[in-house]
Amino acid sequence: MTDTLKLGSEAVLILGLYLTATLVIGFLARSRGRMTPGDYFLGGRTTGAVVLFFTMQATQYSGNAFFGFTGMGYRNGLIWILAIPLIGLIITAQLSFAPRLYVLSRRRHYLTPADYYADRYGSTTLRLIVAVLTIVSMFPYLMIQAEATGHAIVGLTSGALPFWSGVVFIAVVMSIYISVGGWRGVVWTDAFQGVLLTLAMLGATAVVLQMAGGLGHVVDTLDRIQPALLTAPADAQSATSRWLSLLVVSAIGFAMYPQAVQRIYAARTVGALKRSFLAMLVVPFALGACTLLIGLSGAVLHPGLAGSESDGVFALLLADALDHHYWLVVFVLCGVLAAIMSTSSSVVLSLSSIFTRDVYHTVVRPHAGDRELALAGRVFVSIILLLVVLASVSPTATLWRLTEIKIELLMQLFPPLILGLYWRRTTTRAVIAGILTGAAVVGLMIVAGYPRWWLFQAGLYGFAVNLAVCVLVSLAARPDPLAQERVDREFFAPFKREDETNLRSIRT
Amino acid sequence: MRREPGSPIFWLTVSVLLFVVVPYGFLGESEPRFAHLPVWFYLSLAASVAIAALSAWRIVRFWDEPDD
């Protein structure tokens, strides 16, 4: 996407400085002494509000924010103001489960999202289903990030580093700082990368908008050449199927990202989690608006791009800016790389924890000690990155479409999570049947060529079926008093006022 | 029960606001305008602000902190 840029050797120097900085931060963040899996994957659950906010932000905004989101603004025009609630609603959706899940994760030492499901429903099968669904959903996402990395490196080095060597080089750098620093390495580099990507997005927006003649000129020009981009959705059906459905699917699906759930586990205190959530509610108003403004400016300066080609409009705009804003373009490309690397490293660490805890520790080596599991986590980091590099091929769908498929599968984990937190009668069989049925509905609709049908996206149909199966199968089962008593004691009692003393014990 | 930010009224309000965020009241329209931009754009933005502000208020006022 950035192959058209012609940068000098200084750009390679800046790239080298940026990568060196991430490695140094990764090494500084490493813990001395022996690491338990809790230390390696969650930083000992001691992450404070500031770092937690930056790692949430850097993880949420990937290369997709620069390419996929600006492409959406380019294709859809002003209605892409919905980028703001689309991102902001993730935190709102997490309010439905974060307060209880945080408390349970402290009391019951959860490391991965599947830990909760396995614990609440007492099922190893469910753990494996959740783990496999998460891995299947997140792996293509990593492949997209790897491909975007290759393009960014080619652009930054003007082709001095070929595509594949760029992907391998960045994978090696990430492998080093994740393996050495674990959680702390990832979140500290996230903090650095989060600042970088925010400044890059703001800088790029200012320059691109200036090139397009300012917002007023952009709107007036679009009024003449593409008035449809200033028009609200044509009818209620398209407004619902295209936008309302997207907002709901995104809010739930993004909220279920394994790395997002693990950031809830890792907070030092409820106060830290609350403050990071509050800051996260503000960020979309800046960065979401930036993607809209860049997309609209692109529609004025480069009209006529279609389909996945429009995801490249950001790169075309950078090429336009090269003559007068050389250093800013170099900086923005580093910001793009920061966005990609921060998201990728968080996903890789998260997937590594899932392989280690939910697969290796559960199926392969149930009696493995902490040291072996921490070592296994490091090995899995390298294996995952190797597989991602080998599997990275050019996508056939747009970046945004691949993101949608991923979140539509992940949102199938939401009903059993919520029902398990708020409804005592939910049974193991019901949630297994619900998840499998919901995922099957999504898969079949996508394979059959119906990613959207009538009013909603496939993910919402799967979600509705999933929820209905969970409720109906649970109601059909005769309640088991022993199981109900365990669920009451371990998963509901902590949230009653009379158990205040018990709840305070989670401080330790 | 302990206080938590989510409540039926909260989710109902967010759901209603979603129907303002998506401009159902201005289907197929790009007029009237204010400062170059269609009015539906400002309403959608205002509803987004309302959802974020409501979420923030619930976090601050209704999420108990047992360990702080």
XYZ file of C-alpha atoms in Angstrom:
576
model
C 0.000 0.000 0.000
C 2.927 2.304 0.574
C 4.996 1.000 -2.340
C 4.532 4.278 -4.185
C 6.516 6.293 -1.614
C 10.095 7.315 -2.410
C 11.928 7.949 0.835
C 15.627 8.520 1.496
C 18.108 6.675 3.709
C 17.147 8.944 6.640
C 13.835 7.089 6.743
C 15.682 3.815 7.289
C 17.600 5.498 10.116
C 14.358 6.692 11.743
C 12.907 3.195 11.357
C 16.030 1.768 13.005
C 15.727 4.239 15.897
C 12.064 3.371 16.397
C 12.719 -0.382 16.423
C 15.712 0.067 18.735
C 13.536 2.057 21.126
C 10.935 -0.732 21.250
C 13.649 -3.304 21.954
C 15.195 -1.173 24.709
C 11.774 -0.665 26.324
C 11.107 -4.403 26.089
C 14.395 -5.174 27.854
C 13.844 -2.513 30.528
C 10.402 -3.953 31.222
C 11.582 -7.486 31.861
C 11.167 -8.913 35.333
C 14.170 -10.200 37.181
C 13.946 -13.603 38.800
C 11.510 -16.391 38.065
C 8.298 -15.575 36.258
C 5.010 -17.328 36.880
C 2.470 -17.523 34.015
C 0.541 -14.775 35.858
C 3.627 -12.539 35.698
C 4.452 -13.381 32.105
C 0.944 -13.099 30.626
C -0.675 -10.466 32.910
C 2.235 -8.664 34.561
C 1.248 -9.964 37.987
C -2.082 -8.062 37.706
C -0.412 -4.821 38.763
C -0.964 -2.618 35.713
C -1.884 0.948 36.692
C -4.425 3.254 35.059
C -2.057 5.191 32.769
C -0.279 2.200 31.260
C -3.581 0.307 31.116
C -5.161 3.125 29.119
C -2.288 3.324 26.653
C -2.146 -0.422 26.134
C -5.936 -0.565 25.621
C -5.713 2.273 23.143
C -2.671 0.984 21.256
C -4.161 -2.497 21.097
C -7.530 -1.256 19.869
C -6.118 0.908 17.073
C -4.301 -1.319 14.614
C -3.102 -0.760 11.061
C -6.775 -1.131 10.219
C -7.410 2.313 11.752
C -5.092 3.861 9.163
C -6.142 1.780 6.150
C -9.482 0.015 6.771
C -11.168 2.869 8.662
C -10.006 5.604 6.267
C -11.198 3.347 3.422
C -14.612 3.221 5.106
C -14.668 7.021 5.288
C -13.689 7.169 1.619
C -16.412 4.749 0.493
C -19.244 5.869 2.766
C -18.718 9.582 3.336
C -20.191 11.535 6.257
C -22.093 8.585 7.693
C -18.674 7.308 8.785
C -19.086 9.689 11.711
C -20.355 6.387 13.109
C -16.683 5.425 13.518
C -16.896 7.345 16.805
C -19.701 5.326 18.453
C -18.410 2.185 16.778
C -15.193 2.462 18.790
C -16.702 4.070 21.891
C -19.442 1.461 22.273
C -16.806 -1.203 22.906
C -16.234 0.242 26.378
C -19.976 0.668 26.914
C -20.481 -3.003 25.998
C -17.709 -4.040 28.373
C -19.597 -2.372 31.229
C -22.026 -5.286 31.001
C -19.420 -7.756 32.225
C -16.184 -6.038 33.283
C -17.189 -5.207 36.911
C -18.039 -8.805 37.768
C -15.429 -10.456 35.579
C -12.684 -8.344 37.144
C -13.639 -9.436 40.665
C -13.906 -13.092 39.647
C -10.589 -12.974 37.787
C -8.822 -11.736 40.956
C -10.465 -14.246 43.243
C -10.126 -17.209 40.901
C -6.840 -16.367 39.150
C -8.014 -16.255 35.548
C -5.357 -15.883 32.874
C -7.310 -16.384 29.648
C -10.913 -15.673 28.639
C -11.553 -19.435 28.508
C -10.579 -19.691 32.191
C -13.858 -17.999 33.108
C -15.999 -20.268 30.918
C -14.253 -23.429 32.135
C -14.577 -22.337 35.766
C -18.168 -21.073 35.671
C -19.488 -24.058 33.715
C -17.029 -26.681 35.004
C -16.150 -27.945 31.546
C -12.842 -28.652 29.828
C -14.699 -29.181 26.560
C -16.069 -25.658 26.790
C -12.576 -24.330 27.515
C -11.280 -25.939 24.332
C -14.233 -24.701 22.260
C -13.694 -21.127 23.467
C -9.939 -21.403 22.874
C -10.314 -22.787 19.343
C -12.966 -20.217 18.381
C -10.726 -17.428 19.667
C -7.660 -18.724 17.826
C -9.607 -19.237 14.583
C -11.007 -15.701 14.843
C -7.768 -13.946 15.703
C -5.238 -15.728 13.479
C -6.379 -14.184 10.143
C -6.288 -10.819 11.899
C -2.609 -11.333 12.663
C -2.019 -12.255 9.020
C -3.558 -8.951 7.904
C -1.350 -7.074 10.363
C 1.725 -8.921 9.037
C 0.855 -7.978 5.482
C 0.342 -4.337 6.465
C 3.740 -4.462 8.209
C 5.399 -5.624 4.999
C 3.864 -2.756 3.048
C 4.849 -0.198 5.695
C 8.454 -1.438 5.695
C 8.654 -1.392 1.894
C 7.325 2.173 1.976
C 9.685 3.347 4.708
C 12.744 1.884 3.017
C 11.628 2.700 -0.546
C 11.960 -0.950 -1.418
C 15.478 -1.355 0.038
C 13.942 -4.035 2.248
C 11.673 -6.344 0.228
C 8.186 -7.211 1.470
C 8.999 -10.574 3.020
C 12.195 -9.486 4.712
C 10.247 -6.602 6.248
C 7.639 -8.965 7.667
C 10.303 -11.331 9.023
C 12.399 -8.504 10.459
C 9.479 -6.995 12.393
C 8.347 -10.452 13.546
C 11.833 -11.092 14.962
C 11.845 -7.739 16.787
C 8.410 -8.441 18.271
C 9.393 -11.987 19.174
C 12.363 -10.623 21.148
C 10.542 -7.997 23.171
C 7.515 -10.215 23.843
C 9.656 -13.165 24.901
C 11.960 -11.072 27.068
C 9.460 -8.679 28.597
C 6.229 -10.709 28.492
C 3.211 -8.617 29.522
C 5.317 -5.715 30.766
C 7.342 -5.677 27.553
C 4.143 -5.555 25.525
C 2.297 -2.892 27.541
C 5.320 -0.614 27.987
C 6.021 -0.700 24.255
C 2.256 -0.207 23.755
C 2.432 3.001 25.786
C 5.270 4.300 23.568
C 3.538 3.109 20.401
C 0.142 4.462 21.527
C 1.533 7.986 21.818
C 3.287 7.616 18.463
C 0.205 6.375 16.589
C -2.011 9.089 18.092
C 0.373 11.860 17.067
C 0.785 10.253 13.635
C -2.982 10.108 13.082
C -3.501 13.712 14.216
C -0.546 14.951 12.124
C -1.661 13.035 9.046
C -5.203 14.399 9.368
C -4.004 17.994 9.640
C -1.789 17.692 6.556
C -4.299 15.771 4.438
C -7.104 18.183 5.282
C -4.842 21.105 4.401
C -3.983 19.494 1.041
C -7.691 19.050 0.319
C -8.388 22.723 1.064
C -10.030 22.440 4.484
C -13.261 20.829 5.621
C -15.537 23.441 4.046
C -13.902 23.003 0.641
C -14.001 19.219 0.952
C -17.749 19.250 1.692
C -18.490 21.732 -1.096
C -16.463 19.675 -3.584
C -18.138 16.439 -2.562
C -21.491 18.177 -2.961
C -20.609 18.628 -6.637
C -18.756 15.412 -7.504
C -20.152 12.792 -5.064
C -23.248 14.165 -3.279
C -24.149 10.647 -2.130
C -21.258 10.867 0.347
C -23.063 13.655 2.220
C -26.416 11.906 2.314
C -27.879 9.909 5.187
C -28.662 6.218 4.422
C -31.337 5.957 1.734
C -33.921 3.896 3.609
C -34.620 2.250 6.943
C -33.524 -1.163 5.716
C -30.073 -0.004 4.606
C -29.693 2.125 7.756
C -30.396 -0.960 9.861
C -28.618 -3.671 7.883
C -25.584 -1.570 7.062
C -25.116 0.634 10.146
C -27.193 -0.222 13.209
C -26.293 -3.873 12.805
C -22.622 -2.925 12.394
C -22.622 -0.854 15.589
C -24.113 -3.680 17.645
C -21.916 -6.397 16.137
C -18.766 -4.293 16.560
C -19.534 -3.268 20.136
C -20.044 -6.857 21.251
C -17.409 -8.472 19.021
C -14.596 -6.004 19.809
C -15.480 -6.189 23.511
C -14.798 -9.928 23.355
C -11.273 -9.627 21.933
C -9.139 -11.905 24.114
C -6.495 -9.205 24.568
C -9.220 -6.745 25.655
C -10.602 -9.189 28.221
C -7.090 -9.850 29.546
C -6.553 -6.116 30.040
C -9.510 -6.205 32.419
C -7.847 -9.062 34.323
C -4.532 -7.214 34.504
C -5.746 -3.989 36.168
C -4.137 -3.284 39.523
C -7.398 -2.042 41.080
C -10.997 -1.339 40.148
C -10.059 2.343 40.257
C -7.319 1.815 37.646
C -9.761 -0.039 35.414
C -12.404 2.677 35.788
C -9.973 5.497 34.976
C -8.650 3.707 31.885
C -12.240 3.059 30.726
C -13.086 6.747 31.165
C -10.109 7.813 29.052
C -11.017 5.220 26.421
C -14.460 6.802 26.061
C -12.849 10.083 24.970
C -10.282 8.814 22.434
C -12.748 7.818 19.655
C -13.866 11.432 19.300
C -10.364 12.348 18.154
C -9.196 9.270 16.255
C -12.566 8.225 14.810
C -13.088 11.746 13.466
C -9.574 11.652 11.967
C -10.397 8.547 9.910
C -13.533 10.283 8.594
C -11.672 13.463 7.652
C -8.888 11.523 5.906
C -11.429 9.407 4.020
C -13.415 12.465 2.877
C -10.235 14.269 1.805
C -9.217 11.148 -0.112
C -12.571 11.137 -1.911
C -11.837 14.681 -3.113
C -8.179 14.165 -4.029
C -8.387 10.588 -5.409
C -11.941 9.870 -6.522
C -12.792 6.609 -8.261
C -11.063 3.995 -6.095
C -13.232 0.896 -5.716
C -13.450 -2.022 -3.273
C -10.237 -3.056 -1.534
C -8.397 -0.461 -3.655
C -10.004 2.252 -1.522
C -8.262 0.853 1.586
C -5.080 2.212 -0.039
C -6.280 5.816 -0.146
C -4.268 6.704 2.963
C -1.050 5.586 1.269
C -1.908 7.632 -1.829
C -2.452 10.696 0.350
C 0.896 10.155 2.059
C 2.567 9.983 -1.343
C 0.902 13.319 -2.213
C 2.258 14.861 0.994
C 5.816 13.659 0.463
C 7.147 16.727 -1.371
C 6.146 19.305 1.245
C 5.906 17.251 4.417
C 8.701 14.715 4.070
C 9.517 14.256 7.756
C 5.896 14.109 8.737
C 5.323 11.285 6.227
C 8.272 9.375 7.699
C 6.875 9.963 11.191
C 3.371 8.862 10.138
C 4.742 5.652 8.630
C 6.481 4.950 11.944
C 3.093 5.622 13.580
C 1.446 3.116 11.226
C 4.107 0.576 12.132
C 3.545 1.362 15.828
C -0.202 0.760 15.436
C 0.395 -2.557 13.696
C 3.103 -3.757 16.086
C 1.260 -2.774 19.271
C -1.868 -4.652 18.230
C 0.046 -7.630 16.854
C 2.234 -8.053 19.937
C -0.814 -7.935 22.228
C -2.650 -10.500 20.108
C 0.427 -12.745 19.897
C 0.892 -12.680 23.685
C -2.813 -13.343 24.170
C -2.821 -16.272 21.743
C 0.335 -17.575 23.370
C -1.437 -17.550 26.759
C -4.381 -19.417 25.213
C -2.124 -22.065 23.676
C -0.218 -22.403 26.937
C -3.096 -22.406 29.434
C -6.055 -23.736 27.472
C -4.334 -26.250 25.205
C -0.850 -27.182 26.499
C -1.635 -27.117 30.221
C -5.104 -28.631 29.824
C -4.513 -31.319 27.216
C -0.796 -31.942 26.768
C 0.891 -31.368 30.162
C -1.702 -31.061 32.975
C 1.001 -31.341 35.659
C 3.415 -28.790 34.194
C 4.856 -26.330 36.731
C 4.935 -22.526 36.522
C 8.460 -22.432 35.110
C 7.610 -24.862 32.307
C 4.415 -22.940 31.457
C 6.228 -19.589 31.323
C 8.834 -21.189 29.042
C 6.089 -22.733 26.898
C 4.537 -19.263 26.571
C 7.786 -17.890 25.149
C 8.102 -20.792 22.716
C 4.516 -20.314 21.542
C 5.201 -16.628 20.858
C 7.904 -17.610 18.361
C 5.795 -20.404 16.835
C 2.767 -18.124 16.356
C 4.888 -15.413 14.729
C 6.549 -17.995 12.444
C 3.146 -19.342 11.360
C 1.822 -15.835 10.756
C 4.792 -14.930 8.567
C 4.470 -18.164 6.576
C 0.712 -17.822 6.150
C 0.591 -14.128 5.188
C -0.883 -13.812 1.719
C -2.677 -10.996 -0.044
C -6.257 -10.709 1.237
C -9.103 -11.095 -1.238
C -11.635 -9.236 0.910
C -11.223 -5.658 2.119
C -9.484 -5.144 5.446
C -12.796 -4.112 6.913
C -14.648 -7.229 5.705
C -12.061 -9.535 7.338
C -12.456 -7.566 10.567
C -16.220 -8.019 10.436
C -15.970 -11.817 10.014
C -13.655 -12.024 13.015
C -15.914 -10.049 15.340
C -19.013 -11.920 14.176
C -17.415 -15.157 15.382
C -16.077 -13.651 18.614
C -19.466 -12.217 19.575
C -20.753 -15.787 19.904
C -18.831 -15.937 23.200
C -20.896 -13.070 24.628
C -24.203 -14.843 25.541
C -22.561 -17.522 27.723
C -20.437 -14.863 29.393
C -23.371 -12.619 30.306
C -25.764 -15.445 31.145
C -23.116 -17.037 33.339
C -22.658 -13.782 35.259
C -26.325 -12.906 35.741
C -28.452 -16.065 35.414
C -27.858 -18.921 37.819
C -29.709 -21.526 35.789
C -27.472 -21.396 32.708
C -26.127 -24.894 32.094
C -22.946 -26.223 30.507
C -24.767 -28.162 27.787
C -26.789 -25.092 26.910
C -23.791 -22.827 26.373
C -21.847 -25.453 24.415
C -24.862 -25.984 22.157
C -25.396 -22.213 21.909
C -21.821 -21.340 20.931
C -21.570 -24.150 18.366
C -24.947 -23.325 16.827
C -24.225 -19.597 16.708
C -20.794 -20.082 15.116
C -22.287 -22.563 12.629
C -24.975 -20.057 11.597
C -22.324 -17.365 11.024
C -20.049 -19.737 9.094
C -22.863 -21.110 6.914
C -24.250 -17.680 6.070
C -20.816 -16.371 5.078
C -19.968 -19.483 3.029
C -23.391 -19.355 1.361
C -22.754 -15.763 0.315
C -25.093 -14.086 2.803
C -22.808 -12.006 5.063
C -25.865 -9.740 5.426
C -29.471 -10.785 5.010
C -32.513 -8.557 5.274
C -31.858 -6.291 8.277
C -28.793 -7.747 9.951
C -25.305 -9.150 9.533
C -24.652 -12.889 9.873
C -23.123 -12.371 13.306
C -26.373 -11.050 14.761
C -28.386 -14.000 13.429
C -25.829 -16.351 14.963
C -25.995 -14.355 18.187
C -29.814 -14.564 18.363
C -29.814 -18.319 17.712
C -26.989 -18.781 20.218
C -28.851 -16.846 22.917
C -32.125 -18.672 22.245
C -30.415 -22.082 22.431
C -28.625 -21.135 25.670
C -31.869 -20.024 27.332
C -34.161 -22.777 26.027
C -31.773 -25.673 26.733
C -31.100 -24.264 30.225
C -34.834 -23.983 30.939
C -35.440 -27.500 29.642
C -32.904 -28.994 32.051
C -33.939 -29.877 35.596
C -31.970 -27.659 38.003
C -29.277 -29.556 39.916
C -29.344 -28.289 43.547
C -25.676 -29.053 44.141
C -24.552 -27.292 41.001
C -26.827 -24.324 41.772
C -25.417 -24.067 45.272
C -21.851 -24.002 43.904
C -22.732 -21.346 41.330
C -24.479 -19.251 43.992
C -21.587 -19.469 46.414
C -18.729 -18.923 43.994
C -20.142 -16.669 41.261
C -23.037 -14.704 42.754
C -22.322 -14.305 46.475
C -19.322 -11.987 45.884
C -21.674 -9.385 44.443
C -24.026 -9.157 47.394
C -23.545 -6.429 49.986
C -23.517 -8.845 52.902
C -20.408 -10.374 51.433
C -18.535 -7.074 51.621
C -15.849 -8.524 53.844
C -15.229 -11.375 51.459
C -14.971 -8.998 48.558
C -12.391 -6.880 50.320
C -10.186 -9.940 50.637
C -9.408 -9.769 46.907
C -7.008 -6.918 47.691
C -4.439 -9.514 48.507
C -26.598 -6.195 45.503
C -23.495 -4.101 44.974
C -23.806 -1.154 42.616
C -22.727 -1.790 39.034
C -22.659 0.572 36.038
C -25.040 -1.525 33.931
C -28.782 -1.397 34.656
C -31.914 -2.046 32.567
C -32.606 1.684 32.278
C -29.024 2.350 31.202
C -29.178 -0.270 28.426
C -32.609 0.951 27.323
C -31.335 4.536 27.082
C -28.256 3.447 25.111
C -30.520 1.469 22.751
C -32.752 4.490 22.158
C -29.723 6.714 21.546
C -28.481 4.246 18.933
C -31.563 5.093 16.881
C -30.469 8.738 16.946
C -26.840 7.888 16.187
C -28.032 6.184 13.004
C -29.937 9.034 11.290
C -33.326 7.374 10.816
C -35.026 10.774 10.902
C -33.151 12.026 7.831
C -33.164 9.019 5.477
C -31.840 9.933 2.028
C -31.380 13.584 3.064
C -28.385 15.887 2.987
C -30.383 19.000 3.938
C -30.809 21.137 5.986
C -27.227 22.253 6.471
C -25.415 24.085 9.211
C -21.847 25.319 8.633
C -21.514 23.251 5.395
C -22.569 19.980 7.074
C -25.991 18.306 7.177
C -27.892 18.639 10.452
C -28.201 14.838 10.751
C -24.407 14.733 11.076
C -24.512 16.955 14.181
C -27.384 14.977 15.707
C -25.523 11.721 15.194
C -22.424 13.225 16.787
C -24.461 14.594 19.708
C -26.012 11.169 20.339
C -22.521 9.640 20.349
C -21.459 12.220 22.929
C -24.547 11.382 24.982
C -23.743 7.646 25.001
C -20.133 8.296 26.022
C -21.197 10.789 28.724
C -23.845 8.434 30.075
C -21.342 5.563 30.183
C -18.803 7.795 31.943
C -21.388 8.909 34.498
C -22.373 5.304 35.234
C -18.705 4.351 35.645
C -18.003 7.203 38.053
C -21.200 7.006 40.124
C -22.283 3.380 39.987
C -19.167 1.200 39.894
C -18.159 0.425 43.454
C -14.481 0.138 44.271
C -14.070 -2.537 46.935
C -10.306 -2.631 46.738
C -9.397 1.076 46.652
